[in-house]
CSV table of C-alpha atoms in Angstrom, one decimal:
chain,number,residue,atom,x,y,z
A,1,UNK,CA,133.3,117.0,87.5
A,2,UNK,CA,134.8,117.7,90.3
A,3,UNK,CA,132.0,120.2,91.5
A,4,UNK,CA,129.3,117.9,90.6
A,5,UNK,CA,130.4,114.6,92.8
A,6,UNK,CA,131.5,116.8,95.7
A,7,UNK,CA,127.4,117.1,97.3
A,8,UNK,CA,126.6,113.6,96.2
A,9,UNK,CA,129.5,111.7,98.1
A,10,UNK,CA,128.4,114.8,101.3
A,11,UNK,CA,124.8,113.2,101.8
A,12,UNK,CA,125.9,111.1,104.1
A,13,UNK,CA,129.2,113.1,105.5
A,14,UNK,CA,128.1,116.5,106.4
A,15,UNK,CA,131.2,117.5,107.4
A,16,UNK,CA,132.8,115.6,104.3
A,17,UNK,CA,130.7,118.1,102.3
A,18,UNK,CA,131.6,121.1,104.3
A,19,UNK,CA,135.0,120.7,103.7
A,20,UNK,CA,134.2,120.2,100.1
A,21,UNK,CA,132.1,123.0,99.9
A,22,UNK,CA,135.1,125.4,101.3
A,23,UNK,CA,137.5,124.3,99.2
A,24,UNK,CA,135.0,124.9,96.3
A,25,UNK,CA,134.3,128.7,97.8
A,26,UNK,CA,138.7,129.0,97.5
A,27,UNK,CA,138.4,127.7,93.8
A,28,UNK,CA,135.4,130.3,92.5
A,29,UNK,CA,137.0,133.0,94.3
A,30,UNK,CA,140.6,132.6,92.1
A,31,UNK,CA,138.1,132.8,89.6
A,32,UNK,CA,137.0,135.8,90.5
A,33,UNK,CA,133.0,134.3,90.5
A,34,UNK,CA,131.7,136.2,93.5
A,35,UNK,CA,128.0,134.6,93.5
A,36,UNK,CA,129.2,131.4,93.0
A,37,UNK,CA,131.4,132.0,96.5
A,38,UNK,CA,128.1,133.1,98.0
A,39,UNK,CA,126.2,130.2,97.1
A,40,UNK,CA,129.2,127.7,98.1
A,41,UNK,CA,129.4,128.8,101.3
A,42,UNK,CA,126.0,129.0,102.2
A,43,UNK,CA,125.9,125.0,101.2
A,44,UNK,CA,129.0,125.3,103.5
A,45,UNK,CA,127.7,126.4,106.5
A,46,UNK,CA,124.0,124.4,105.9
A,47,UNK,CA,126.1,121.1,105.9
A,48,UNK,CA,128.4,122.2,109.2
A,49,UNK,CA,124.7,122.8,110.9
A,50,UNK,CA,123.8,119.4,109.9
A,51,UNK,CA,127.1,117.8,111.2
A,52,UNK,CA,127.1,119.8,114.1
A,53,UNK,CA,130.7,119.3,114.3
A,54,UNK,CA,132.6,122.6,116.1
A,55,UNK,CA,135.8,122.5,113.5
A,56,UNK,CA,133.3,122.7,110.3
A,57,UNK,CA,131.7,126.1,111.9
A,58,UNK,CA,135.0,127.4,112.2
A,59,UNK,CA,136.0,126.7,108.5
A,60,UNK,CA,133.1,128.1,107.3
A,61,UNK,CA,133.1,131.4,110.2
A,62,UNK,CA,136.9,132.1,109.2
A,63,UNK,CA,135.8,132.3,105.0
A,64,UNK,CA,133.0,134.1,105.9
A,65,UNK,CA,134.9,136.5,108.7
A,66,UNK,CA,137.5,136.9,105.1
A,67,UNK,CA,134.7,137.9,102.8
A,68,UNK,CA,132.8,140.2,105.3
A,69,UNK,CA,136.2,142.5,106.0
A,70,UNK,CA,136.5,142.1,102.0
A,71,UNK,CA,133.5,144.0,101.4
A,72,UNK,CA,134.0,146.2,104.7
A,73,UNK,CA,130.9,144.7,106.4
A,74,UNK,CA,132.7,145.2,110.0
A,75,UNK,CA,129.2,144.9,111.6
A,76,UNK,CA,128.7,141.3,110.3
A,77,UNK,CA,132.5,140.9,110.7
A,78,UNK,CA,131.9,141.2,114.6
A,79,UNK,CA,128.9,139.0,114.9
A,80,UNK,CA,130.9,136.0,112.8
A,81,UNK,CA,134.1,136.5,115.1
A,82,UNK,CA,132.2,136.4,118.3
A,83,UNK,CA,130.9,133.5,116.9
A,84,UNK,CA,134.5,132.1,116.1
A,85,UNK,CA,135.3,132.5,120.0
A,86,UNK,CA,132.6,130.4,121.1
A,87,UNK,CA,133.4,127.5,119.3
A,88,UNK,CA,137.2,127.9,119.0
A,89,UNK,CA,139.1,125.4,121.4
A,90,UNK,CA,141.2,126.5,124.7
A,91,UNK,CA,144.2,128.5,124.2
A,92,UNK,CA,146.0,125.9,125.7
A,93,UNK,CA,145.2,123.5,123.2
A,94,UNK,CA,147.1,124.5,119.7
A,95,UNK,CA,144.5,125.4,117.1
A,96,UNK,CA,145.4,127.2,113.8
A,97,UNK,CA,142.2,128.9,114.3
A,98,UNK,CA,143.6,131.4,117.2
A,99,UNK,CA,146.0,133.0,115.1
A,100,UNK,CA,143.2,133.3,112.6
A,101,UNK,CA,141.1,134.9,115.4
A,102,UNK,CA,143.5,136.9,116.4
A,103,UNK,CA,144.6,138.3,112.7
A,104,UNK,CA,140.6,139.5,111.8
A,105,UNK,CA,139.9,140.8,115.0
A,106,UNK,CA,143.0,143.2,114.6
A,107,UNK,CA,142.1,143.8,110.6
A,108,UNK,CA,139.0,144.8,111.9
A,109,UNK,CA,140.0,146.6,115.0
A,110,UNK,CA,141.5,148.9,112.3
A,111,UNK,CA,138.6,149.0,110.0
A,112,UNK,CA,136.0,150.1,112.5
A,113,UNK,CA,138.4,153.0,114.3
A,114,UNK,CA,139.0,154.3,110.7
A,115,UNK,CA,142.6,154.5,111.5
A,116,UNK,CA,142.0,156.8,114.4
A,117,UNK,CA,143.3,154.1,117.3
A,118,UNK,CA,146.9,154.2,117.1
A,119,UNK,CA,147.1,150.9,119.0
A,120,UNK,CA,145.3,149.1,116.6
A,121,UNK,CA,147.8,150.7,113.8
A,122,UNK,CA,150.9,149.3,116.2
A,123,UNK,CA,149.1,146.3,116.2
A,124,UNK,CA,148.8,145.6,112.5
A,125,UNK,CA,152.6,146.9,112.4
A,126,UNK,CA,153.4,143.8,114.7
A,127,UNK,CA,151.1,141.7,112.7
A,128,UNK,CA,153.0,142.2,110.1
A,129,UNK,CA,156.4,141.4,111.4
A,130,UNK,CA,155.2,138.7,113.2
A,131,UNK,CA,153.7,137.3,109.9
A,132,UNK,CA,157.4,137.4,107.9
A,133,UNK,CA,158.5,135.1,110.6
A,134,UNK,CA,155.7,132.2,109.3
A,135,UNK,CA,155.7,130.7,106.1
A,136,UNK,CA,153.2,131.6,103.8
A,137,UNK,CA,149.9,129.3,102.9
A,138,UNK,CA,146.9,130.6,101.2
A,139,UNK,CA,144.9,131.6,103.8
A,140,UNK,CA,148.0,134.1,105.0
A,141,UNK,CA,148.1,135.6,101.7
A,142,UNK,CA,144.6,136.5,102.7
A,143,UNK,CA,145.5,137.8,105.8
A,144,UNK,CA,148.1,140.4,103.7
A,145,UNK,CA,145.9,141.3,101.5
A,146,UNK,CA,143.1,142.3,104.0
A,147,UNK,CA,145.7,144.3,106.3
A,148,UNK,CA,147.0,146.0,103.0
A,149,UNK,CA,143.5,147.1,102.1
A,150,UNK,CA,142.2,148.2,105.6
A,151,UNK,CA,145.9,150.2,106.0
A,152,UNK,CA,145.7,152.0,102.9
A,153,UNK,CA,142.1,152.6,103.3
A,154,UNK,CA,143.0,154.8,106.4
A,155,UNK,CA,146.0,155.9,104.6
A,156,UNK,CA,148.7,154.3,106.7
A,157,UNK,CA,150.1,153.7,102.6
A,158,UNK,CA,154.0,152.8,103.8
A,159,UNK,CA,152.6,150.1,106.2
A,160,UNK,CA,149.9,148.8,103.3
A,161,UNK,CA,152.9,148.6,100.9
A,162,UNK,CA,154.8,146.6,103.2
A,163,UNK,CA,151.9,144.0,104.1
A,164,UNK,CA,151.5,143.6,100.2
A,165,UNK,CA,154.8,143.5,99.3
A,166,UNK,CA,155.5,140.4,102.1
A,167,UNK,CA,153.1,138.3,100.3
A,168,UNK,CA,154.3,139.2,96.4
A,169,UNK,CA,156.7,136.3,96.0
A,170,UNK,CA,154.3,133.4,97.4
A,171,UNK,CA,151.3,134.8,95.1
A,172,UNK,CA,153.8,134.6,91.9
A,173,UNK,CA,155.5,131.2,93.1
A,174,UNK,CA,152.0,129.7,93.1
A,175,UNK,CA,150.4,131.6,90.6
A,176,UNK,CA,147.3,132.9,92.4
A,177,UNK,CA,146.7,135.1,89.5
A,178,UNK,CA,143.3,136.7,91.3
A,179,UNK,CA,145.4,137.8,94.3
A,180,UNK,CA,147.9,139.0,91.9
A,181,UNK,CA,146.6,141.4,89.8
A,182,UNK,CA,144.4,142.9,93.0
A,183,UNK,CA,147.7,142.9,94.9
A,184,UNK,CA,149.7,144.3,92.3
A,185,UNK,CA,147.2,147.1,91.2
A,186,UNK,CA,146.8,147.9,95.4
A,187,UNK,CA,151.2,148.5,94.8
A,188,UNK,CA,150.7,150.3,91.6
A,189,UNK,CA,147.7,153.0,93.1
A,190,UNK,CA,149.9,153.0,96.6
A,191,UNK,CA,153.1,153.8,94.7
A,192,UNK,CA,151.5,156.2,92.4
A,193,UNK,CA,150.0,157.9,95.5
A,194,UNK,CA,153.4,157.8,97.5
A,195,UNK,CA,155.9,159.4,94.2
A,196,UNK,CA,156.9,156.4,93.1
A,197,UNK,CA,155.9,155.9,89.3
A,198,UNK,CA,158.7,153.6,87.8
A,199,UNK,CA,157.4,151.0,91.0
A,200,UNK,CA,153.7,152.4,90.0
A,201,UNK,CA,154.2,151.5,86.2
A,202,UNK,CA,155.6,148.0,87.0
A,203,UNK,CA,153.0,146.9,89.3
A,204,UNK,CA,150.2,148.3,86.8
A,205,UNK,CA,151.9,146.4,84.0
A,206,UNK,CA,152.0,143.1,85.9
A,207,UNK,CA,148.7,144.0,87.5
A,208,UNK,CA,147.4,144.2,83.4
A,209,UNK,CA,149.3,140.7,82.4
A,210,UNK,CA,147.5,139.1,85.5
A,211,UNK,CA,144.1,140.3,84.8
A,212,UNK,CA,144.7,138.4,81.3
A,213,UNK,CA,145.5,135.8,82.9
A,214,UNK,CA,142.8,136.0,85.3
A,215,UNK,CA,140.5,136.7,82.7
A,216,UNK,CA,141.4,133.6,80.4
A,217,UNK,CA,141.4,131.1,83.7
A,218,UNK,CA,138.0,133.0,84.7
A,219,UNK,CA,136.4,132.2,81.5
A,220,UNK,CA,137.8,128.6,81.0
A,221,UNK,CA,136.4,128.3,85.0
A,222,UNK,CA,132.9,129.5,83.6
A,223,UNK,CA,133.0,127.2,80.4
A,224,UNK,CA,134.0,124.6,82.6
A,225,UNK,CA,130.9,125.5,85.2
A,226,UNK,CA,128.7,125.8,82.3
A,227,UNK,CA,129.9,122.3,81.1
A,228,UNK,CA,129.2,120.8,84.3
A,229,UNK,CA,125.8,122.3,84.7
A,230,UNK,CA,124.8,121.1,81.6
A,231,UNK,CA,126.2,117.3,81.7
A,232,UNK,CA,124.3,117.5,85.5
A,233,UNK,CA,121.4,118.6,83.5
A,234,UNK,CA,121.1,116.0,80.7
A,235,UNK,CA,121.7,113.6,83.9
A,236,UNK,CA,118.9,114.7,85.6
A,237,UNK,CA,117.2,114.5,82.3
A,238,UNK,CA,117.9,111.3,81.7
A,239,UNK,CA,117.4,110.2,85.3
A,240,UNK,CA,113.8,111.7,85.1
A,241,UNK,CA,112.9,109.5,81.8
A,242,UNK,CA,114.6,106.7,83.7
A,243,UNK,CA,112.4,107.2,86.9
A,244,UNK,CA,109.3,107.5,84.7
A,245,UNK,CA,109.9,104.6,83.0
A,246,UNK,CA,110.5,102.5,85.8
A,247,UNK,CA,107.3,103.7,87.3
A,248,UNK,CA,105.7,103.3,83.9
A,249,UNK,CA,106.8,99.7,84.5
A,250,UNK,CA,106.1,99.3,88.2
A,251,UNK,CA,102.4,100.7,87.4
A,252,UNK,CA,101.8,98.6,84.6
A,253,UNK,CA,103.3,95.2,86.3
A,254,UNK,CA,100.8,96.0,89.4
A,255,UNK,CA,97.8,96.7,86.8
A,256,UNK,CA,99.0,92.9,85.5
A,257,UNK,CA,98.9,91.4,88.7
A,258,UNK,CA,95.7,93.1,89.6
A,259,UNK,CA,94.2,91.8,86.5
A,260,UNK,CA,95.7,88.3,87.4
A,261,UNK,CA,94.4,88.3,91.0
A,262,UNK,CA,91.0,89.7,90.0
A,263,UNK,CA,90.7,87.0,86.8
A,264,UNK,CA,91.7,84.5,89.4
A,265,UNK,CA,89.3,85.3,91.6
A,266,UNK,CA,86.5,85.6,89.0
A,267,UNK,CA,87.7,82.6,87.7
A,268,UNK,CA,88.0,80.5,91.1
A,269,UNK,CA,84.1,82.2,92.1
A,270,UNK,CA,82.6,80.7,88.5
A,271,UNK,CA,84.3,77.3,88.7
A,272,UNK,CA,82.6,77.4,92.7
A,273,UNK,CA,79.2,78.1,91.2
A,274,UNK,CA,79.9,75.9,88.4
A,275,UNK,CA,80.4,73.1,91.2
A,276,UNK,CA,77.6,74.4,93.8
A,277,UNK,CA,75.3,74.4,91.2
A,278,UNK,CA,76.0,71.0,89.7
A,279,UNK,CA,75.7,69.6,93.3
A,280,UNK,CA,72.8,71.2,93.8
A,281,UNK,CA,71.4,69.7,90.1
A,282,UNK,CA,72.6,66.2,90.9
A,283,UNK,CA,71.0,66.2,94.6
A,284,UNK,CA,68.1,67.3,92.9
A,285,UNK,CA,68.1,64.7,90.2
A,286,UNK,CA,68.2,62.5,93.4
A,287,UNK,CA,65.5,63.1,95.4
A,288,UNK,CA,63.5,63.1,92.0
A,289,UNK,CA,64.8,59.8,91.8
A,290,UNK,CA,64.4,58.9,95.2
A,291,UNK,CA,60.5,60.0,95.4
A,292,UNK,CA,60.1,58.7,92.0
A,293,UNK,CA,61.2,54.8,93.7
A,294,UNK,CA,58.8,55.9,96.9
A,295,UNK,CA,55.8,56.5,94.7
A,296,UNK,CA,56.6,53.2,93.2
A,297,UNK,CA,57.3,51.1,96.2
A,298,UNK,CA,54.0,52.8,97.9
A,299,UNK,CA,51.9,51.6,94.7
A,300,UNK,CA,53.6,48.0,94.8
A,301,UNK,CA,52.5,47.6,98.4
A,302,UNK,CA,49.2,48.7,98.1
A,303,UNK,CA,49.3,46.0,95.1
A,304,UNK,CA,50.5,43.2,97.4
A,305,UNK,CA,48.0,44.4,100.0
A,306,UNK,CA,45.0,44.2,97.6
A,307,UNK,CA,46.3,40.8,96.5
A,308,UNK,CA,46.4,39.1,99.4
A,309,UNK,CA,42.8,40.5,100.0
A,310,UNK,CA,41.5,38.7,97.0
A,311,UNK,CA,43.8,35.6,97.9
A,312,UNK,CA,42.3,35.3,101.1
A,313,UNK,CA,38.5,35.6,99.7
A,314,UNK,CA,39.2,32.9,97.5
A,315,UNK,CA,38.0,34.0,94.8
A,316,UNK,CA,37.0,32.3,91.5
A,317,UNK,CA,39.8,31.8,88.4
A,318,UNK,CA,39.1,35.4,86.9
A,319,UNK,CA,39.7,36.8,89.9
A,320,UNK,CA,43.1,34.6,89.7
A,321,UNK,CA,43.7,36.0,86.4
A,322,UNK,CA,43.4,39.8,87.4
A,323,UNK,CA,46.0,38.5,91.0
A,324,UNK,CA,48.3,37.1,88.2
A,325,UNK,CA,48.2,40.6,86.2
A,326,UNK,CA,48.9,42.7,89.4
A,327,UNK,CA,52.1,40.8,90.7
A,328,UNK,CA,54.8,42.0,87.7
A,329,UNK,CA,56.2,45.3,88.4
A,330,UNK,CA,54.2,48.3,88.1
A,331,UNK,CA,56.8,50.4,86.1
A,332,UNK,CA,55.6,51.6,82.5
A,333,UNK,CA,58.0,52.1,79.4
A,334,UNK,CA,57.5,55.9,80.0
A,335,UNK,CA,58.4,55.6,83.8
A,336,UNK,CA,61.7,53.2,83.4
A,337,UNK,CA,62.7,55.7,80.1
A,338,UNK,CA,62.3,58.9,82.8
A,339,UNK,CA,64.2,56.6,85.7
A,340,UNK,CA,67.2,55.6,83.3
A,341,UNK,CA,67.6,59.3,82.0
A,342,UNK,CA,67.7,60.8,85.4
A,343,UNK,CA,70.3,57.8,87.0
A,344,UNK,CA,72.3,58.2,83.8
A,345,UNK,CA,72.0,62.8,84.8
A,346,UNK,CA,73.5,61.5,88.1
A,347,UNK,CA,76.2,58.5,87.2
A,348,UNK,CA,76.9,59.2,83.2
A,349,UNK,CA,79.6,56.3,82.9
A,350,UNK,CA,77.8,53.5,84.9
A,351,UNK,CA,75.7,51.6,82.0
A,352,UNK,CA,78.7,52.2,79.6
A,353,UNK,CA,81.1,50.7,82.0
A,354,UNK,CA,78.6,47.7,83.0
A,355,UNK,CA,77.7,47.2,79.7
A,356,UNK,CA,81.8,46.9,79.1
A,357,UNK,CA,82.2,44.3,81.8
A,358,UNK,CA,79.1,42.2,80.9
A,359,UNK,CA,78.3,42.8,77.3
A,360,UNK,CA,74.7,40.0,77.6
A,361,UNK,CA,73.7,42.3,80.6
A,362,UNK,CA,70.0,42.7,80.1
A,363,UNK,CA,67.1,45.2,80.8
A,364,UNK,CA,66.2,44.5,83.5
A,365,UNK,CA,69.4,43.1,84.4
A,366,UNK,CA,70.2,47.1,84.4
A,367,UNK,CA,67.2,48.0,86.4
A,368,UNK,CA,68.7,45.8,89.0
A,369,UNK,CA,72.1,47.4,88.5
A,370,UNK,CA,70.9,51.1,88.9
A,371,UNK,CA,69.0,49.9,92.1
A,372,UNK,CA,71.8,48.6,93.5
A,373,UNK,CA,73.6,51.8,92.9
A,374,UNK,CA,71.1,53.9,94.5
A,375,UNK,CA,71.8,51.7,98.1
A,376,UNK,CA,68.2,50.2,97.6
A,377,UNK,CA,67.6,47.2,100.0
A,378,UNK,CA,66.4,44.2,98.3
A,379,UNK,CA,62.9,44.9,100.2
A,380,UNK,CA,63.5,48.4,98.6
A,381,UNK,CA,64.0,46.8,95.6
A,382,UNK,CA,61.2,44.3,95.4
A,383,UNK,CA,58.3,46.8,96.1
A,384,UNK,CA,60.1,49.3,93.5
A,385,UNK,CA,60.2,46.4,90.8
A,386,UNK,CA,56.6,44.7,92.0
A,387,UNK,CA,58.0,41.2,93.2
A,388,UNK,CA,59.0,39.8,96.5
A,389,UNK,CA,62.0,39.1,98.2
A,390,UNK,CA,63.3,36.0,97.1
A,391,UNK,CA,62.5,36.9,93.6
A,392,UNK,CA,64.6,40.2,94.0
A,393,UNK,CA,67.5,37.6,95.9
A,394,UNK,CA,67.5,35.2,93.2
A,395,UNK,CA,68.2,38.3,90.3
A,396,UNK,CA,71.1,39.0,92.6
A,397,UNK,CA,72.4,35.8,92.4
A,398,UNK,CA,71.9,34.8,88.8
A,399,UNK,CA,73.8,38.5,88.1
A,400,UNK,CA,76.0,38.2,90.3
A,401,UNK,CA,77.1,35.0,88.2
A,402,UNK,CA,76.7,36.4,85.2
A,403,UNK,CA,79.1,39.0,86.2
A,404,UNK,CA,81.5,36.4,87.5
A,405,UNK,CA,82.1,37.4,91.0
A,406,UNK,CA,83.3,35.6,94.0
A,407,UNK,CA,81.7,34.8,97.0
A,408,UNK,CA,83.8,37.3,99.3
A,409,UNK,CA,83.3,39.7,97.0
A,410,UNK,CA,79.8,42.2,97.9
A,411,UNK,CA,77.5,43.0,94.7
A,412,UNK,CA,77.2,46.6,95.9
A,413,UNK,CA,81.1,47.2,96.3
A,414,UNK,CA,81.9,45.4,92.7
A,415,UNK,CA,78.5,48.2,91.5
A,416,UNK,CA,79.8,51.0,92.9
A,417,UNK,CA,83.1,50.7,91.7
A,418,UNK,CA,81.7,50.9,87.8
């Protein structure tokens, strides 16, 4: 699991990753899994451009400068030390890194003169002997096995022999078996080559048990891989249903509250035409109302007028009679049946309600009421109902005891509060 948490925990650390990622590149290449090295140390060198950080160039330079003298690719070799020097620290400050420098650039001083510059030979002897003096770590073993290879490559065989054999014990100790069996088969082809075949068969034998070896750990390394791979897919698997689902969700909550706003809104527009239009029915009902009252109170007047015409001719007792039949109110049964239906449109509750309060309330008792409702002055009043003033005053009062109301109290308030 190892492999799979390393990248995560690195989004945030570049150079956390980077260091991760090299120490990955040191495990696949025990297992001998050269593309895997390849892909880790490209990640490697992409997360020490992100961190920018000078020390996580230089790991991933002094793997690459390794791998590049491995394969004999001096030309790349050269670019990736220059590259080493730039960002390598003052000699006066001590950095592992210079005698890291120092140990390619003569590996590959060798390599590119093809064994032809003695001084580079003399310098890979002292190499050597200055290596003995050091203990051993990993990346020295390294540093053997590259000067054993370039040596015997340009057949300096006695000085290869002696660069493998220094790192021999450290590679068994700590059971590198990848260095092993390519160290031990190096011994076994040198010593063959040199005479030597009881120290060739010995090395070939051990070189044979540690490519077993190598061969068991490199296919438990790929199960393992293969494990890993496939646990990150289902993972991702399962993290892709999961994403859809949430987003499943998310979309279908914001199609709810959509709905919602939009049914609000529809809702909220209705109930406003619902009350617009019922205002605009009950001023409606009102003016009818209102010009209904005008029509009548403009009739009534012309009625008083044309009585006191005839009052003032003094006319004979007919004439009295037909005086007599003009003064009561001018409203038919048709006209007081359309005036009650449109007051009760505009105030539905008022007759129940006075009826409630005064249950001997009568007709015209109600008239008065509904009058009174509409504001009507008693002048108002009079010429709607046909009579005078102090006939209209004298209703008032008689209802106003009939309803039993005190003097401080007003007859319109006490109405309008039915």
């Amino acid at each position: 699991m190892m492999l799979y948490w390393y990248p995560v925990r690195g989004e945030k650390n570049p150079y956390g990753l980077c260091a991760a990622e090299t120490n990955i590149v040191h495990l696949y290449d025990e297992w001998g899994l050269e593309e895997e090295v390849t892909v880790h140390l490209d990640k490697a060198r992409e997360a020490a451009e992100r961190s920018g950080v000078p020390d996580a160039f230089l790991r991933v330079d002094n793997l690459s400068v390794y791998y590049t003298l491995q394969s004999e690719e001096y030309d790349k070799a050269r670019v990736l030390l220059d590259s080493m020097q730039v960002r390598i620290p003052d000699r006066s400050q001590n950095s592992f890194y210079h005698e890291f420098y120092d140990n390619y650039a003569c590996i590959l001083a060798v390599g590119e003169t093809k064994g032809k510059d003695l001084q580079a030979v003399i310098r890979a002897r002292e190499l050597i002997g200055q290596l003995k003096d050091k203990p051993l770590n990993n990346l020295s073993v390294l540093t053997y096995r590259l000067l054993g290879d370039v040596l015997a490559e340009e057949g300096e065989r006695e000085l290869a022999i002696d660069a493998y054999l220094a790192c021999t014990d450290y590679i068994q100790k700590n059971q590198l078996v990848n260095q092993q069996r390519l160290v031990y088969y190096a011994l076994g082809r040198l010593y063959a080559e040199t005479k030597r075949p009881d120290e060739s068969s010995r090395y070939l034998l051990m070189a044979h048990q540690a490519g077993l070896v190598f061969t068991e750990r490199r296919n438990a390394g790929l199960m393992s891989q293969f494990r890993v791979r496939y646990e990150t897919r289902e993972k991702e698997q399962d993290n892709r249903l999961l994403r859809s689902e949430l987003q499943l969700q998310k979309r279908t909550t914001q199609y709810y509250v959509l709905i919602g706003i939009v049914s609000f809104l529809l809702g909220t527009a209705f109930l406003l035409w619902l009350i617009l239009r019922h205002r605009a029915l009950r001023l409606r009902h009102e003016s009818n109302l209102r010009q209904m009252l005008a029509e009548w109170q403009n009739m009534n007047r012309k009625n008083e007028e044309l009585r006191l015409q005839i009052e003032k001719a003094d006319a004979q007792h007919t004439m009295q009679e037909v005086i007599n039949s003009l003064s009561p109110r001018l409203l038919t049964n048709e006209e007081e049946q359309e005036f009650r239906r449109q007051f009760c449109f505009l105030y539905p509750s008022f007759l129940s309600g006075l009826r409630k309060v005064c249950p001997t309330v009568t007709r015209s008792e109600e008239l008065l009421a509904m009058l009174v409702r509409l504001h009507l002055s008693s002048d108002e009043i009079a010429f709607a109902l046909g009579n005078n003033r102090a006939s209209v005053n004298t209703s008032r009062f008689r209802f106003r005891k009939k309803l039993g109301l005190e003097k401080e109290v007003s007859l319109e308030d006490y109405i309008d509060s039915l």
